[in-house]
Amino acid sequence: MSTPDMYGRVAIAQTLRDGSPDLMDILGPAGVLTGGVEYRFRLAGPTGIYGGTLEVFRNMIAQHALGLGRPVYAAPG
């Protein structure tokens, strides 16, 4: 919550993706039973889909905050 705008969205999503599997491993069955940890674990995967929200916000940071150009993707076939 202390990181504003798109920076915070990337930081939170990346932390969720990186930390939730480890937390589930540490808690084991108790992590599933409490509900909160298991919910975050299931939410972590779609949060960081490449080409999804995490990648979009990284591109926005690169373009708007850092002044870099737009990414060049390969032309279809």
PDB file of C-alpha atoms in Angstrom:
ATOM      1  CA  MET A   1       0.000   0.000   0.000  1.00  0.00           C
ATOM      2  CA  SER A   2       2.984   2.302   0.331  1.00  0.00           C
ATOM      3  CA  THR A   3       3.953   1.943  -3.330  1.00  0.00           C
ATOM      4  CA  PRO A   4       1.727   4.107  -5.525  1.00  0.00           C
ATOM      5  CA  ASP A   5      -0.016   3.391  -8.817  1.00  0.00           C
ATOM      6  CA  MET A   6       1.314   0.813 -11.255  1.00  0.00           C
ATOM      7  CA  TYR A   7       4.501   0.250  -9.236  1.00  0.00           C
ATOM      8  CA  GLY A   8       2.448  -1.101  -6.364  1.00  0.00           C
ATOM      9  CA  ARG A   9       0.394  -3.344  -8.611  1.00  0.00           C
ATOM     10  CA  VAL A  10       3.529  -4.965 -10.010  1.00  0.00           C
ATOM     11  CA  ALA A  11       5.148  -5.267  -6.579  1.00  0.00           C
ATOM     12  CA  ILE A  12       2.065  -6.825  -4.998  1.00  0.00           C
ATOM     13  CA  ALA A  13       1.453  -9.254  -7.870  1.00  0.00           C
ATOM     14  CA  GLN A  14       5.099 -10.343  -7.983  1.00  0.00           C
ATOM     15  CA  THR A  15       5.218 -10.809  -4.207  1.00  0.00           C
ATOM     16  CA  LEU A  16       2.024 -12.855  -4.340  1.00  0.00           C
ATOM     17  CA  ARG A  17       3.428 -15.060  -7.117  1.00  0.00           C
ATOM     18  CA  ASP A  18       6.757 -15.556  -5.366  1.00  0.00           C
ATOM     19  CA  GLY A  19       5.579 -15.999  -1.791  1.00  0.00           C
ATOM     20  CA  SER A  20       2.352 -17.967  -1.882  1.00  0.00           C
ATOM     21  CA  PRO A  21       3.822 -21.342  -2.989  1.00  0.00           C
ATOM     22  CA  ASP A  22       6.427 -21.150  -0.228  1.00  0.00           C
ATOM     23  CA  LEU A  23       3.791 -20.244   2.327  1.00  0.00           C
ATOM     24  CA  MET A  24       1.652 -23.213   1.260  1.00  0.00           C
ATOM     25  CA  ASP A  25       4.699 -25.487   1.595  1.00  0.00           C
ATOM     26  CA  ILE A  26       5.415 -24.177   5.079  1.00  0.00           C
ATOM     27  CA  LEU A  27       1.842 -24.452   6.336  1.00  0.00           C
ATOM     28  CA  GLY A  28       0.964 -27.688   4.571  1.00  0.00           C
ATOM     29  CA  PRO A  29      -2.583 -28.932   5.210  1.00  0.00           C
ATOM     30  CA  ALA A  30      -3.204 -26.115   7.699  1.00  0.00           C
ATOM     31  CA  GLY A  31      -2.803 -23.623   4.843  1.00  0.00           C
ATOM     32  CA  VAL A  32      -5.680 -25.235   2.987  1.00  0.00           C
ATOM     33  CA  LEU A  33      -7.905 -25.459   6.030  1.00  0.00           C
ATOM     34  CA  THR A  34      -7.610 -21.802   7.025  1.00  0.00           C
ATOM     35  CA  GLY A  35      -8.802 -20.682   3.580  1.00  0.00           C
ATOM     36  CA  GLY A  36      -6.927 -17.385   3.346  1.00  0.00           C
ATOM     37  CA  VAL A  37      -3.571 -18.842   2.372  1.00  0.00           C
ATOM     38  CA  GLU A  38      -5.137 -21.296  -0.061  1.00  0.00           C
ATOM     39  CA  TYR A  39      -7.147 -18.476  -1.686  1.00  0.00           C
ATOM     40  CA  ARG A  40      -3.988 -16.411  -2.177  1.00  0.00           C
ATOM     41  CA  PHE A  41      -2.198 -19.440  -3.604  1.00  0.00           C
ATOM     42  CA  ARG A  42      -4.940 -19.946  -6.226  1.00  0.00           C
ATOM     43  CA  LEU A  43      -5.070 -16.219  -6.967  1.00  0.00           C
ATOM     44  CA  ALA A  44      -1.303 -15.975  -7.544  1.00  0.00           C
ATOM     45  CA  GLY A  45      -1.279 -17.901 -10.842  1.00  0.00           C
ATOM     46  CA  PRO A  46      -3.733 -15.792 -12.855  1.00  0.00           C
ATOM     47  CA  THR A  47      -2.322 -12.598 -11.344  1.00  0.00           C
ATOM     48  CA  GLY A  48       0.959 -13.047 -13.152  1.00  0.00           C
ATOM     49  CA  ILE A  49      -0.084 -14.486 -16.503  1.00  0.00           C
ATOM     50  CA  TYR A  50       2.481 -13.319 -19.036  1.00  0.00           C
ATOM     51  CA  GLY A  51       0.845 -10.925 -21.433  1.00  0.00           C
ATOM     52  CA  GLY A  52      -1.724 -10.294 -18.702  1.00  0.00           C
ATOM     53  CA  THR A  53      -1.990  -7.581 -16.097  1.00  0.00           C
ATOM     54  CA  LEU A  54       1.488  -7.967 -14.639  1.00  0.00           C
ATOM     55  CA  GLU A  55       3.159  -7.716 -18.022  1.00  0.00           C
ATOM     56  CA  VAL A  56       0.930  -4.805 -19.064  1.00  0.00           C
ATOM     57  CA  PHE A  57       1.893  -2.814 -15.980  1.00  0.00           C
ATOM     58  CA  ARG A  58       5.581  -3.588 -16.510  1.00  0.00           C
ATOM     59  CA  ASN A  59       5.264  -2.221 -20.042  1.00  0.00           C
ATOM     60  CA  MET A  60       3.496   0.887 -18.706  1.00  0.00           C
ATOM     61  CA  ILE A  61       6.310   1.496 -16.229  1.00  0.00           C
ATOM     62  CA  ALA A  62       8.889   1.079 -18.988  1.00  0.00           C
ATOM     63  CA  GLN A  63       7.098   3.450 -21.353  1.00  0.00           C
ATOM     64  CA  HIS A  64       5.721   6.145 -19.067  1.00  0.00           C
ATOM     65  CA  ALA A  65       7.973   6.195 -16.033  1.00  0.00           C
ATOM     66  CA  LEU A  66      11.283   5.231 -17.619  1.00  0.00           C
ATOM     67  CA  GLY A  67      10.679   6.777 -21.041  1.00  0.00           C
ATOM     68  CA  LEU A  68      11.489   3.621 -22.979  1.00  0.00           C
ATOM     69  CA  GLY A  69       9.849   2.784 -26.300  1.00  0.00           C
ATOM     70  CA  ARG A  70       7.007   0.387 -26.913  1.00  0.00           C
ATOM     71  CA  PRO A  71       7.884  -3.309 -27.005  1.00  0.00           C
ATOM     72  CA  VAL A  72       8.285  -4.801 -30.469  1.00  0.00           C
ATOM     73  CA  TYR A  73       6.517  -8.115 -30.870  1.00  0.00           C
ATOM     74  CA  ALA A  74       7.094 -10.446 -33.800  1.00  0.00           C
ATOM     75  CA  ALA A  75       4.671 -10.047 -36.674  1.00  0.00           C
ATOM     76  CA  PRO A  76       2.301 -12.984 -37.154  1.00  0.00           C
ATOM     77  CA  GLY A  77       3.313 -15.588 -39.675  1.00  0.00           C
TER      78      GLY A  77
END
